[in-house]
PDB file of N, CA, C and O in Angstrom:
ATOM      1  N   UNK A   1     -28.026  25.980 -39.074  1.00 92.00           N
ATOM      2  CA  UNK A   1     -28.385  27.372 -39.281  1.00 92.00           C
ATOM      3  C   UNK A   1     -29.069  27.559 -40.636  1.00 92.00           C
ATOM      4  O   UNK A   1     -30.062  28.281 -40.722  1.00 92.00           O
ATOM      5  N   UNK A   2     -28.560  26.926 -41.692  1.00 95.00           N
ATOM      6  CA  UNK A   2     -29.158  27.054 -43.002  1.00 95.00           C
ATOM      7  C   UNK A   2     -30.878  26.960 -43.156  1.00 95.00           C
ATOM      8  O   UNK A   2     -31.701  27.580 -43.829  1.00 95.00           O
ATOM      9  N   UNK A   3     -30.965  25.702 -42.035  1.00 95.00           N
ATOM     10  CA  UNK A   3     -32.200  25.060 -42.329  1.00 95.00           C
ATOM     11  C   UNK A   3     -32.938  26.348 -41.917  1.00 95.00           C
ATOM     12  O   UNK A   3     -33.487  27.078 -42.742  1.00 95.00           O
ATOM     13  N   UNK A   4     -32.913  26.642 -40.257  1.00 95.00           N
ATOM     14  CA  UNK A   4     -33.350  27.655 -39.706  1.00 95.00           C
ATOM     15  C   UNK A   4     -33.691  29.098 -40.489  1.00 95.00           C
ATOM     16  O   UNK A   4     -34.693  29.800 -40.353  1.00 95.00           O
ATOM     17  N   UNK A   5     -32.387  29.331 -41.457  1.00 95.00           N
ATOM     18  CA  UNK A   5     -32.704  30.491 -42.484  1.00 95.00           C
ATOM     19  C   UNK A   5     -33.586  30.502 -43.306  1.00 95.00           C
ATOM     20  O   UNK A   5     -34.351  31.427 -43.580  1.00 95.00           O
ATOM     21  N   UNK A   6     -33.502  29.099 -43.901  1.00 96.00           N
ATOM     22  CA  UNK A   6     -34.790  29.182 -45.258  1.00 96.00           C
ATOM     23  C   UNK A   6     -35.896  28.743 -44.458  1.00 96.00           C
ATOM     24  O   UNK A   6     -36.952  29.142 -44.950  1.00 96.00           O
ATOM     25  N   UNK A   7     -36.075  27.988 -43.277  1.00 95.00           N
ATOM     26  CA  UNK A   7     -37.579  28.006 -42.460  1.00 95.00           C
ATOM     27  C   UNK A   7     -38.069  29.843 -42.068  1.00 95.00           C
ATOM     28  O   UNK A   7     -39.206  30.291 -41.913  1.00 95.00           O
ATOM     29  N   UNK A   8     -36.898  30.485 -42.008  1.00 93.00           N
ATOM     30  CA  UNK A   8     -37.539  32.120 -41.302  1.00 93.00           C
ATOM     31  C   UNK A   8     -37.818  32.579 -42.939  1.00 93.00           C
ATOM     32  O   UNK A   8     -38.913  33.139 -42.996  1.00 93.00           O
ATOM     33  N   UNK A   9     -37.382  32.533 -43.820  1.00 94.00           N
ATOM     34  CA  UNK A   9     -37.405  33.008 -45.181  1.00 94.00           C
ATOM     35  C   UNK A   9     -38.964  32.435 -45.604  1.00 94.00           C
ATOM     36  O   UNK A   9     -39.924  33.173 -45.823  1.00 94.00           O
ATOM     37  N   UNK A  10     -38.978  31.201 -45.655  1.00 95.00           N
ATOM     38  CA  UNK A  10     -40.605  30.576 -45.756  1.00 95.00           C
ATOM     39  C   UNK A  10     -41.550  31.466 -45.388  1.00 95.00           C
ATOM     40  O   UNK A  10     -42.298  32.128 -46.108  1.00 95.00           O
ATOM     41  N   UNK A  11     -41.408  31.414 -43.553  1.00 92.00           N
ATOM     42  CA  UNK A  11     -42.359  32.348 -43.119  1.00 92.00           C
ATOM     43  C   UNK A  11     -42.783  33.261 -43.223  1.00 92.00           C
ATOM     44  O   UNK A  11     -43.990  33.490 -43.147  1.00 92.00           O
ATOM     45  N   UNK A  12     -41.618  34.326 -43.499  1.00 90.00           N
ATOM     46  CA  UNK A  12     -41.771  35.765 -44.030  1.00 90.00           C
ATOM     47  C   UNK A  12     -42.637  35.891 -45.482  1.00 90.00           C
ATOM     48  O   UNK A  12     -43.403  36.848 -45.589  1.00 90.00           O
ATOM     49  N   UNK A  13     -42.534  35.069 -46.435  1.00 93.00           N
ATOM     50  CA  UNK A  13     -43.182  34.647 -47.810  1.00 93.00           C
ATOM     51  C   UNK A  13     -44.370  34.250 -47.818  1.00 93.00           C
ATOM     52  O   UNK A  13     -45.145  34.603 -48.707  1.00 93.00           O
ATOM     53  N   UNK A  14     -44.928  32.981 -46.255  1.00 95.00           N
ATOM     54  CA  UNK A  14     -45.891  32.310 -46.721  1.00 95.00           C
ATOM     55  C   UNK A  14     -47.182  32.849 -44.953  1.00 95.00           C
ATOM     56  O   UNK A  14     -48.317  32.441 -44.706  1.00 95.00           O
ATOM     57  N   UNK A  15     -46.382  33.748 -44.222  1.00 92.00           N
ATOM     58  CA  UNK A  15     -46.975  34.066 -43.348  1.00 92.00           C
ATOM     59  C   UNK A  15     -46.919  35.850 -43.115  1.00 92.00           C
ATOM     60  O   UNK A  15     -46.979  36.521 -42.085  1.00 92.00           O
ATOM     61  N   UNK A  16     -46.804  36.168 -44.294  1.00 87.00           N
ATOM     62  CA  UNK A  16     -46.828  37.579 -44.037  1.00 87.00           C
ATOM     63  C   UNK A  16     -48.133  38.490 -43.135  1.00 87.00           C
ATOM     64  O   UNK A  16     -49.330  38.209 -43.076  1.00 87.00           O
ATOM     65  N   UNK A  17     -47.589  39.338 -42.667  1.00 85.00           N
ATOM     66  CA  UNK A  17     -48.461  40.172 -41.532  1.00 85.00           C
ATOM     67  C   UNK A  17     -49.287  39.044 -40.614  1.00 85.00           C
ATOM     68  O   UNK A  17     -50.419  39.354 -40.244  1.00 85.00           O
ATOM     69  N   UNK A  18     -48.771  37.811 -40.260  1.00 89.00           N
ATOM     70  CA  UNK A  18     -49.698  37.173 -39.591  1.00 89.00           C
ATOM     71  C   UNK A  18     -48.544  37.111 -38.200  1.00 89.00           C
ATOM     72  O   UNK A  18     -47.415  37.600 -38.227  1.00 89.00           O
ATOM     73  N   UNK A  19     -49.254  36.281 -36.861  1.00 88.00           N
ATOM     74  CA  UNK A  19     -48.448  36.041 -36.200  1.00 88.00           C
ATOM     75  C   UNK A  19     -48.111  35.090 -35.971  1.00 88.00           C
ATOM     76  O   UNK A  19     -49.160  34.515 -35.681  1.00 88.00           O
ATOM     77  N   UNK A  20     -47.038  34.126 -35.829  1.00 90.00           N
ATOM     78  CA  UNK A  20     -46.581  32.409 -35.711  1.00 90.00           C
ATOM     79  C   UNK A  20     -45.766  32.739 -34.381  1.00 90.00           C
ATOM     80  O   UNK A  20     -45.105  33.646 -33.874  1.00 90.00           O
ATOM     81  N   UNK A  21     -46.328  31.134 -34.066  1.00 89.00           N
ATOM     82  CA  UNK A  21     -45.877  30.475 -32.810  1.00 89.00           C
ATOM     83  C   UNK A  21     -44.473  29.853 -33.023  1.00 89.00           C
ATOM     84  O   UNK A  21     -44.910  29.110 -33.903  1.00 89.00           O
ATOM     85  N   UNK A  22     -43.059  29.494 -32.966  1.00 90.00           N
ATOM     86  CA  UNK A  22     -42.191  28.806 -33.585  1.00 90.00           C
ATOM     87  C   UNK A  22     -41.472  27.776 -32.006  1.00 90.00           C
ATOM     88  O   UNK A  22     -41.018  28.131 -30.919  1.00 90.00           O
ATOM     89  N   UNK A  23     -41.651  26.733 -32.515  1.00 88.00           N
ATOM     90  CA  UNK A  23     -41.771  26.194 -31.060  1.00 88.00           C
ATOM     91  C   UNK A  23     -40.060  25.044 -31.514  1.00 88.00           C
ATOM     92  O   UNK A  23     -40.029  24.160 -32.370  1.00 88.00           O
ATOM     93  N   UNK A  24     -38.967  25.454 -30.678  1.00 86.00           N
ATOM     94  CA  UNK A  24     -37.924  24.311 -31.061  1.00 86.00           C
ATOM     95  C   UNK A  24     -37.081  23.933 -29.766  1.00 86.00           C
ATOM     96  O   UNK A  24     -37.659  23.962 -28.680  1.00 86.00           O
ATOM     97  N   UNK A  25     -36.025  23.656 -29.821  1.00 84.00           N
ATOM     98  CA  UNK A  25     -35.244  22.882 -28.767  1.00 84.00           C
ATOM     99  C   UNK A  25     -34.595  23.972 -28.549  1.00 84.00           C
ATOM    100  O   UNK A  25     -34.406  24.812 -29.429  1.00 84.00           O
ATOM    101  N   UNK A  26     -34.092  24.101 -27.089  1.00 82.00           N
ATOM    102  CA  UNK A  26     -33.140  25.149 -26.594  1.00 82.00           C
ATOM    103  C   UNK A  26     -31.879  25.761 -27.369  1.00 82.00           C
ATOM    104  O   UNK A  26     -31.636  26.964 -27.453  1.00 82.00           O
ATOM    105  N   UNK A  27     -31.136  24.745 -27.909  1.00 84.00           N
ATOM    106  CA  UNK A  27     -29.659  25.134 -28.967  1.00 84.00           C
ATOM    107  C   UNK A  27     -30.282  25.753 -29.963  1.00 84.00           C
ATOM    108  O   UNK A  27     -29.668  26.491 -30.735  1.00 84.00           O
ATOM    109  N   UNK A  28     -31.524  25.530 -30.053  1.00 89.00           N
ATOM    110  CA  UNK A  28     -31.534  26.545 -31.592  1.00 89.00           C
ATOM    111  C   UNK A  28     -31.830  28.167 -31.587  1.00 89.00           C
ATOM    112  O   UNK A  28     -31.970  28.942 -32.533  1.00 89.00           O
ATOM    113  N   UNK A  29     -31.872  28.390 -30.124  1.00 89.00           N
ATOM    114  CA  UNK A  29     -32.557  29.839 -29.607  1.00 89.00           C
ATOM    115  C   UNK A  29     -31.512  30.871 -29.974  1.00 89.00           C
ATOM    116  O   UNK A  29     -31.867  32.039 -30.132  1.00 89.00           O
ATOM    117  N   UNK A  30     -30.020  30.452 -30.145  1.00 91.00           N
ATOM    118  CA  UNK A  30     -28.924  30.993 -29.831  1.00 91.00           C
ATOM    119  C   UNK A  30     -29.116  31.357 -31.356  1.00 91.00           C
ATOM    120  O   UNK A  30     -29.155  32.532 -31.723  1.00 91.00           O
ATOM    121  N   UNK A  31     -29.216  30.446 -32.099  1.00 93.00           N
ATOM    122  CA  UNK A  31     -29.103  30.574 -33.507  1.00 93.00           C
ATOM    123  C   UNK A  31     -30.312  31.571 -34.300  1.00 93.00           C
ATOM    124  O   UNK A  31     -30.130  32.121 -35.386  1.00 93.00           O
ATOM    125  N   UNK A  32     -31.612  31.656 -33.454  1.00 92.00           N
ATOM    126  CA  UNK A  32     -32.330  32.585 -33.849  1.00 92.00           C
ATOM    127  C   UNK A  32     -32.102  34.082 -33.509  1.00 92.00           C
ATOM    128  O   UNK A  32     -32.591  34.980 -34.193  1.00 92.00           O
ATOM    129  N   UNK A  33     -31.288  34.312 -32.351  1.00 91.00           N
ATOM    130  CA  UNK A  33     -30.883  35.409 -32.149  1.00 91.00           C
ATOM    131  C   UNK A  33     -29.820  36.035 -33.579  1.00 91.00           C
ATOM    132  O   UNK A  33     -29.694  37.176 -34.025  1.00 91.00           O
ATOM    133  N   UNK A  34     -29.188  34.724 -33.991  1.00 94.00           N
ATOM    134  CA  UNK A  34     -27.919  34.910 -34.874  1.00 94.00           C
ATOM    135  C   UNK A  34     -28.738  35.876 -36.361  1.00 94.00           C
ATOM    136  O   UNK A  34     -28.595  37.030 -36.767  1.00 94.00           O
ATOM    137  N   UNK A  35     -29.436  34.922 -36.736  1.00 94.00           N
ATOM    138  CA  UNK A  35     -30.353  35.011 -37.694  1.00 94.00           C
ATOM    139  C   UNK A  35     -31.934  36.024 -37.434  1.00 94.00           C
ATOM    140  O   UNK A  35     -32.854  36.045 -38.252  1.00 94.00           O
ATOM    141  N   UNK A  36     -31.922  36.669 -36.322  1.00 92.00           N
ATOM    142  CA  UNK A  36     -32.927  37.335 -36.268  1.00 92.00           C
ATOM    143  C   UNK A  36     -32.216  38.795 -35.870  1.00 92.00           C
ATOM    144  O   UNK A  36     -32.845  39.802 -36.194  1.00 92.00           O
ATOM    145  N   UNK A  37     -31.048  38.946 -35.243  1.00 91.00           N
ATOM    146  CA  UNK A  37     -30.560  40.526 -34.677  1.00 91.00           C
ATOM    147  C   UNK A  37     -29.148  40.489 -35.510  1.00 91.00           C
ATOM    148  O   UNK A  37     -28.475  41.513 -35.632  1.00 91.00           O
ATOM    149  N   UNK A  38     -28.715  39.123 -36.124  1.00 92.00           N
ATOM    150  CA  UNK A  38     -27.680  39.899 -37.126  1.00 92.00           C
ATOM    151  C   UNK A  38     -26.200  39.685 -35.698  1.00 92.00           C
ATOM    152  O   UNK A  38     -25.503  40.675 -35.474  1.00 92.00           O
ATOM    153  N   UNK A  39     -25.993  38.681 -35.099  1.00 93.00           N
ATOM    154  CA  UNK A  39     -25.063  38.191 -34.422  1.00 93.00           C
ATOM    155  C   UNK A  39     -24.265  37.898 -34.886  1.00 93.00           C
ATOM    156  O   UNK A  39     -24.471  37.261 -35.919  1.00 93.00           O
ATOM    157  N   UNK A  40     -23.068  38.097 -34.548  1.00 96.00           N
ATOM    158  CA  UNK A  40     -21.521  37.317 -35.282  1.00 96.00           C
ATOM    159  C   UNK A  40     -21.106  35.959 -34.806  1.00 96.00           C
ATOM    160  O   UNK A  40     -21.012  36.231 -33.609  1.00 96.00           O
ATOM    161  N   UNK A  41     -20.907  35.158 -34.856  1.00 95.00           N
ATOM    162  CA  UNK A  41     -20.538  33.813 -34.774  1.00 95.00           C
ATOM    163  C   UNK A  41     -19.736  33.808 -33.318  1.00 95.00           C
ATOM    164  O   UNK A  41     -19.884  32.926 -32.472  1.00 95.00           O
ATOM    165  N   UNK A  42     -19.113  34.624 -33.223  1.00 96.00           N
ATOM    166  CA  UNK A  42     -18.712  35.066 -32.228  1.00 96.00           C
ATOM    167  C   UNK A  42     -19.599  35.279 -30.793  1.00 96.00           C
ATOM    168  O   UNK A  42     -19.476  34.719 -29.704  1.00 96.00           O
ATOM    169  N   UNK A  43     -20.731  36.535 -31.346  1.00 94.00           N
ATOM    170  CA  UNK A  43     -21.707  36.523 -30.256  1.00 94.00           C
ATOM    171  C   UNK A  43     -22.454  35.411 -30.144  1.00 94.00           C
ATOM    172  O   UNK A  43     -22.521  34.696 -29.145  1.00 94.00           O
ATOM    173  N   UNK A  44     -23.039  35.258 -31.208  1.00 93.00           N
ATOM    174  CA  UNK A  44     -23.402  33.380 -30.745  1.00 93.00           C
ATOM    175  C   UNK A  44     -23.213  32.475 -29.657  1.00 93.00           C
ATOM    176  O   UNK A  44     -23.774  32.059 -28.643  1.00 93.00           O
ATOM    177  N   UNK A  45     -21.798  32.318 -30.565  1.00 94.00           N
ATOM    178  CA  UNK A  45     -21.253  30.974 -28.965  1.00 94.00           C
ATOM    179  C   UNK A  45     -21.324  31.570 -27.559  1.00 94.00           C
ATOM    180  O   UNK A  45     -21.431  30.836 -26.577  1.00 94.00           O
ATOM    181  N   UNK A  46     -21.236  33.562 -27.413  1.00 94.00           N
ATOM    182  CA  UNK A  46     -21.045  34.000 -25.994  1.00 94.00           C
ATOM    183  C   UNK A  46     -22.496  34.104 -25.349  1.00 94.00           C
ATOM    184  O   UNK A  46     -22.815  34.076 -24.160  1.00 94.00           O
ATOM    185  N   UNK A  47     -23.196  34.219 -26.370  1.00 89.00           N
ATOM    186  CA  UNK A  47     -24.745  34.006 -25.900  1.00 89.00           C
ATOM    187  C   UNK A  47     -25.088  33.001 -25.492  1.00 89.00           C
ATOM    188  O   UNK A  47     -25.428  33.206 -24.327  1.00 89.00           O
ATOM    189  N   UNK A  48     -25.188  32.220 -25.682  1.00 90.00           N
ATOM    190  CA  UNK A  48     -25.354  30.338 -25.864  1.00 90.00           C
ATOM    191  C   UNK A  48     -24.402  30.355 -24.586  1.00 90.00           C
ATOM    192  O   UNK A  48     -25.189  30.354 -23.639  1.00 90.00           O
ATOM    193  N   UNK A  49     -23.377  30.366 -24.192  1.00 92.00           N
ATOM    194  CA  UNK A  49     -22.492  30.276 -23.144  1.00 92.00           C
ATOM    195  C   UNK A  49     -22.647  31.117 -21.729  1.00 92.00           C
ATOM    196  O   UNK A  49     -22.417  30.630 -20.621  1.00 92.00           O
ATOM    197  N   UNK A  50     -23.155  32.702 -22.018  1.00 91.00           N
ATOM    198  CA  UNK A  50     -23.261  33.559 -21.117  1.00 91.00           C
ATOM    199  C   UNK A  50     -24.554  33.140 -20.563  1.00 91.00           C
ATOM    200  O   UNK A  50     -24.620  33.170 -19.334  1.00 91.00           O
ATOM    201  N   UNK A  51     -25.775  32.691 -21.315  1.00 86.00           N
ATOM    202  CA  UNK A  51     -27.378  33.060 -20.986  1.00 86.00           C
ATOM    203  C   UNK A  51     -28.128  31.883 -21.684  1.00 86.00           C
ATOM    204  O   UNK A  51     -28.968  32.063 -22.566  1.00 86.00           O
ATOM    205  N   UNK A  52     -27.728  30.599 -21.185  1.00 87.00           N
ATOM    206  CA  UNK A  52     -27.968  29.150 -21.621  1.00 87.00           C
ATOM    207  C   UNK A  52     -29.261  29.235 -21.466  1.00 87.00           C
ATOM    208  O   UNK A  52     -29.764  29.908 -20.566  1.00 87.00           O
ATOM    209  N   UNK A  53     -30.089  28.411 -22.519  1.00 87.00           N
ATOM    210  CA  UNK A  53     -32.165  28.315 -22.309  1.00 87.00           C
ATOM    211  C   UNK A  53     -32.212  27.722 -21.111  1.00 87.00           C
ATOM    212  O   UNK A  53     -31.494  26.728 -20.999  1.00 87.00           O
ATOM    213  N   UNK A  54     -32.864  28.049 -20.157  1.00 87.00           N
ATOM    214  CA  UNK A  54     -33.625  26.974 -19.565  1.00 87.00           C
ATOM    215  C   UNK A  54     -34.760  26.153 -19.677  1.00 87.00           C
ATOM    216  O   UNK A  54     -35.761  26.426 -20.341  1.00 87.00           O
ATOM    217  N   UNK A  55     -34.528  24.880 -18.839  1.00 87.00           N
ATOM    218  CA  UNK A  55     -35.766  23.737 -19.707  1.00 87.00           C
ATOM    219  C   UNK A  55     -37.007  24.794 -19.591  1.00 87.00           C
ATOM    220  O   UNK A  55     -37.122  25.728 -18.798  1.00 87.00           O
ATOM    221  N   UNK A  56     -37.984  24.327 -20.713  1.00 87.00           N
ATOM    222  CA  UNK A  56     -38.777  24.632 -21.317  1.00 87.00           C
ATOM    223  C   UNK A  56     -39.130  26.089 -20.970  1.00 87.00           C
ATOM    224  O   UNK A  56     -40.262  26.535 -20.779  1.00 87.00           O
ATOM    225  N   UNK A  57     -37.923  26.771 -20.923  1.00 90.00           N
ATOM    226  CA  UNK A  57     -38.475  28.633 -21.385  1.00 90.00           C
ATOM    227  C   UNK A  57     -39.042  28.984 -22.474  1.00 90.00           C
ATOM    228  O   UNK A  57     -39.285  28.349 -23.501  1.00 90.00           O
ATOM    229  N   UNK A  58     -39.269  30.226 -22.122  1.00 91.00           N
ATOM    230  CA  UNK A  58     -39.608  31.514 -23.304  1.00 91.00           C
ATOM    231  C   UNK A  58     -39.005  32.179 -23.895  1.00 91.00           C
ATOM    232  O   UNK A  58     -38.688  33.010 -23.044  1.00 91.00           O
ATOM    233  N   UNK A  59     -38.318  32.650 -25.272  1.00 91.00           N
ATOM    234  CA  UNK A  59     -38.014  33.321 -25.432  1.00 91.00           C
ATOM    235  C   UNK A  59     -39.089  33.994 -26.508  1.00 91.00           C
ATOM    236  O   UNK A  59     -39.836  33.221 -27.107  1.00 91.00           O
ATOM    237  N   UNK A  60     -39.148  34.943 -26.677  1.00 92.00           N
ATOM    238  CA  UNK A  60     -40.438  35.444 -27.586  1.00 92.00           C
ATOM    239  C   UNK A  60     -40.011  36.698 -28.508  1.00 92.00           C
ATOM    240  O   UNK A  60     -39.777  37.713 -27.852  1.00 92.00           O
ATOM    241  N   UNK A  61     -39.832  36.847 -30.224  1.00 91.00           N
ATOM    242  CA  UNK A  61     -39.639  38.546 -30.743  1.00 91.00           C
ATOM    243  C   UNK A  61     -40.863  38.835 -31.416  1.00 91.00           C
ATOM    244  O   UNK A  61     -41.567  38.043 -32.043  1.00 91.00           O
ATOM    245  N   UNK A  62     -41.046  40.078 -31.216  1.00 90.00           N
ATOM    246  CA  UNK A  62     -42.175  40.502 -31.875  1.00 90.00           C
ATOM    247  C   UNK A  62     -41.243  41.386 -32.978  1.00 90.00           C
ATOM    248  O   UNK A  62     -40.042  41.642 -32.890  1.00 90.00           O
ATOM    249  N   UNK A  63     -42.055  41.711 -33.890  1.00 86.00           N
ATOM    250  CA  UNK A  63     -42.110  42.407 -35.549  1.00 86.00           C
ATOM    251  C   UNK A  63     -41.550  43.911 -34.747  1.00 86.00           C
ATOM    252  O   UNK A  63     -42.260  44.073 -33.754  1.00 86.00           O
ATOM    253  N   UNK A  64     -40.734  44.797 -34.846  1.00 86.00           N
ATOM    254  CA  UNK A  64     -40.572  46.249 -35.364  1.00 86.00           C
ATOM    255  C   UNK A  64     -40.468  46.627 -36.810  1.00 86.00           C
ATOM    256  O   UNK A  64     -39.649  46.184 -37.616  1.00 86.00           O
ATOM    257  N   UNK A  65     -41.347  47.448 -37.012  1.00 83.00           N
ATOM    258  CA  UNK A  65     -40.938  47.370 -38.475  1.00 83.00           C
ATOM    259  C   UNK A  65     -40.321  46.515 -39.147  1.00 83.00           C
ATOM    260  O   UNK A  65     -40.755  45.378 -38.958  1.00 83.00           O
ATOM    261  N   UNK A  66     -39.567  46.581 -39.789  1.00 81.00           N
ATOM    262  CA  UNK A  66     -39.281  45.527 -40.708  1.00 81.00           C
ATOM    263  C   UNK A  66     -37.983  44.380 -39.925  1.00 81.00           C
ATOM    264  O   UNK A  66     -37.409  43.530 -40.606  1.00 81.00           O
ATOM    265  N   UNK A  67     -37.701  44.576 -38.420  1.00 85.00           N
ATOM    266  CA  UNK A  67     -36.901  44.033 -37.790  1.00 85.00           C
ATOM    267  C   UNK A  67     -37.775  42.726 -36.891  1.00 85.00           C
ATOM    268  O   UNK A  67     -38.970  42.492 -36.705  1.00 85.00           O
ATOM    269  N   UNK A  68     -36.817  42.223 -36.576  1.00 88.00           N
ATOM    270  CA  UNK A  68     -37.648  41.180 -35.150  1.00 88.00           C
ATOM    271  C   UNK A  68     -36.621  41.449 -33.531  1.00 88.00           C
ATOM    272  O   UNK A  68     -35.442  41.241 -33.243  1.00 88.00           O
ATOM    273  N   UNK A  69     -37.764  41.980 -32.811  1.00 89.00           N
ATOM    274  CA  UNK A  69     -36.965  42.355 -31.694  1.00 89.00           C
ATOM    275  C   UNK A  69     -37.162  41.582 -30.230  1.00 89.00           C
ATOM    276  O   UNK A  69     -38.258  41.428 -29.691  1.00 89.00           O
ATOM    277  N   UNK A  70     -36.104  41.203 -29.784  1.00 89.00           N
ATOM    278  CA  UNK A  70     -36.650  40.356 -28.747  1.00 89.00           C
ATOM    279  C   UNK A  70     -37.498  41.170 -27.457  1.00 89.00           C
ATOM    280  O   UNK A  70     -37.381  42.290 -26.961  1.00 89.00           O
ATOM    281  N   UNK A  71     -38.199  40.265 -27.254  1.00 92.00           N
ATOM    282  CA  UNK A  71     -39.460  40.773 -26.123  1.00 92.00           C
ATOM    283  C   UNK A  71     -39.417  40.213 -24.728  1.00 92.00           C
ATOM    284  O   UNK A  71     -39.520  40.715 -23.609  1.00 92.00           O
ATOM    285  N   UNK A  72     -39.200  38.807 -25.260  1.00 91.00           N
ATOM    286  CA  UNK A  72     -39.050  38.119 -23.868  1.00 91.00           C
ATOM    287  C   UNK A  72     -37.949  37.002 -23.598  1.00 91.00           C
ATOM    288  O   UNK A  72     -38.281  35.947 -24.138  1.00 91.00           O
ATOM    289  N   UNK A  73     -36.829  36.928 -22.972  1.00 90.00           N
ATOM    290  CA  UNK A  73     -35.716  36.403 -22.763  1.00 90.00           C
ATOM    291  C   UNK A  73     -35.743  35.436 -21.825  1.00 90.00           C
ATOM    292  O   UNK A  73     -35.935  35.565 -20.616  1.00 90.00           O
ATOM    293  N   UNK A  74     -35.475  34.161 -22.643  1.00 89.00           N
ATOM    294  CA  UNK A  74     -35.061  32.784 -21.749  1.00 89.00           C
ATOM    295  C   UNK A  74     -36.087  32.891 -20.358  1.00 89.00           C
ATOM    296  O   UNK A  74     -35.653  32.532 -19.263  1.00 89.00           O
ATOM    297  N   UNK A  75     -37.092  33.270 -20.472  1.00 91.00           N
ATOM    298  CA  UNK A  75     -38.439  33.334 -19.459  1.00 91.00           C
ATOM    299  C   UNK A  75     -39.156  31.982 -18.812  1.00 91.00           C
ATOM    300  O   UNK A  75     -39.954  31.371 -19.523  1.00 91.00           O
ATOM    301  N   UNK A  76     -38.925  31.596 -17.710  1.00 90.00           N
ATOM    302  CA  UNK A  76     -39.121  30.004 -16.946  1.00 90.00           C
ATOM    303  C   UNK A  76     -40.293  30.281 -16.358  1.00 90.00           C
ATOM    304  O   UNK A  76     -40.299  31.086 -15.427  1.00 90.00           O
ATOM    305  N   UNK A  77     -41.519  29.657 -16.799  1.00 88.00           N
ATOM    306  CA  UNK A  77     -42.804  30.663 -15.754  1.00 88.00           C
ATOM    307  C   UNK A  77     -42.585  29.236 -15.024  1.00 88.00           C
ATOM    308  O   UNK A  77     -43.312  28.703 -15.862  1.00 88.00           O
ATOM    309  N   UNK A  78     -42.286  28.359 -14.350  1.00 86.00           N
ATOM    310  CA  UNK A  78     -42.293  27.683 -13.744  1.00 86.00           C
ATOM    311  C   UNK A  78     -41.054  27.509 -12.776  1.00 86.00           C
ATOM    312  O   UNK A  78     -40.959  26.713 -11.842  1.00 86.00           O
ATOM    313  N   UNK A  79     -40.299  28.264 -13.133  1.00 84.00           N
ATOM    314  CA  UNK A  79     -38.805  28.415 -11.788  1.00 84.00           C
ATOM    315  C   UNK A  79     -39.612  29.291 -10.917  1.00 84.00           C
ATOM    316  O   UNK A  79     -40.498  30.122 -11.117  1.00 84.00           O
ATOM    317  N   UNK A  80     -38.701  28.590  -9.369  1.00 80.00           N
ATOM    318  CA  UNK A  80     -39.108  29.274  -8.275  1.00 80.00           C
ATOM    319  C   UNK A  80     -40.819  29.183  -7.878  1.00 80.00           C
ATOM    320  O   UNK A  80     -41.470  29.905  -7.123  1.00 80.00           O
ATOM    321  N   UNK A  81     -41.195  28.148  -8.600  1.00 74.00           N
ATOM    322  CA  UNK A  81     -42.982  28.057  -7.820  1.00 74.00           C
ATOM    323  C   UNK A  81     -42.836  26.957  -6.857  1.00 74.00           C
ATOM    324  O   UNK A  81     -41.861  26.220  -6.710  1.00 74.00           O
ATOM    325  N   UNK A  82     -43.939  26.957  -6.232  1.00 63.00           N
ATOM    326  CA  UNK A  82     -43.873  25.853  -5.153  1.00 63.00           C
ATOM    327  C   UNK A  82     -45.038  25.167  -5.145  1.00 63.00           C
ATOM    328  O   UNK A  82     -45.202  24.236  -4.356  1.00 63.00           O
TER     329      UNK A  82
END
């Protein structure tokens, strides 16, 4: 989580008003929710447990004001095609 904090802290410093792509492994999605909406350790693990990533989803937040709000949730454009 630490690392994750001072990588979002970077960005905010060295990518201001721009938009970034942040591309990582599924376990860490749980942890950006933690660190992006202000989750308790608690909600964490029930997130991560309730609403697991699927392989190679989406999750996507865009900027509100000075917040980051999620937009698009654990999103599989490839489940269910044929």
């Amino acid at each position: 989580e630490m690392l994750l904090r001072s990588f979002w802290l970077s960005l905010q410093i060295e990518c201001a008003d721009q938009d970034v792509l942040v591309v990582g492994h599924g376990k860490t999605v749980p942890i950006w929710g933690k660190i992006l909406q202000g989750w308790s350790v608690e909600r964490t693990v029930d997130e991560y447990e309730r609403n697991k990533p699927e392989f190679a989803s989406i999750t996507a937040y865009r900027r509100k004001g000075n917040n980051m709000a999620p937009e698009i949730d654990n999103f599989a454009p490839w489940k269910n095609k044929k």
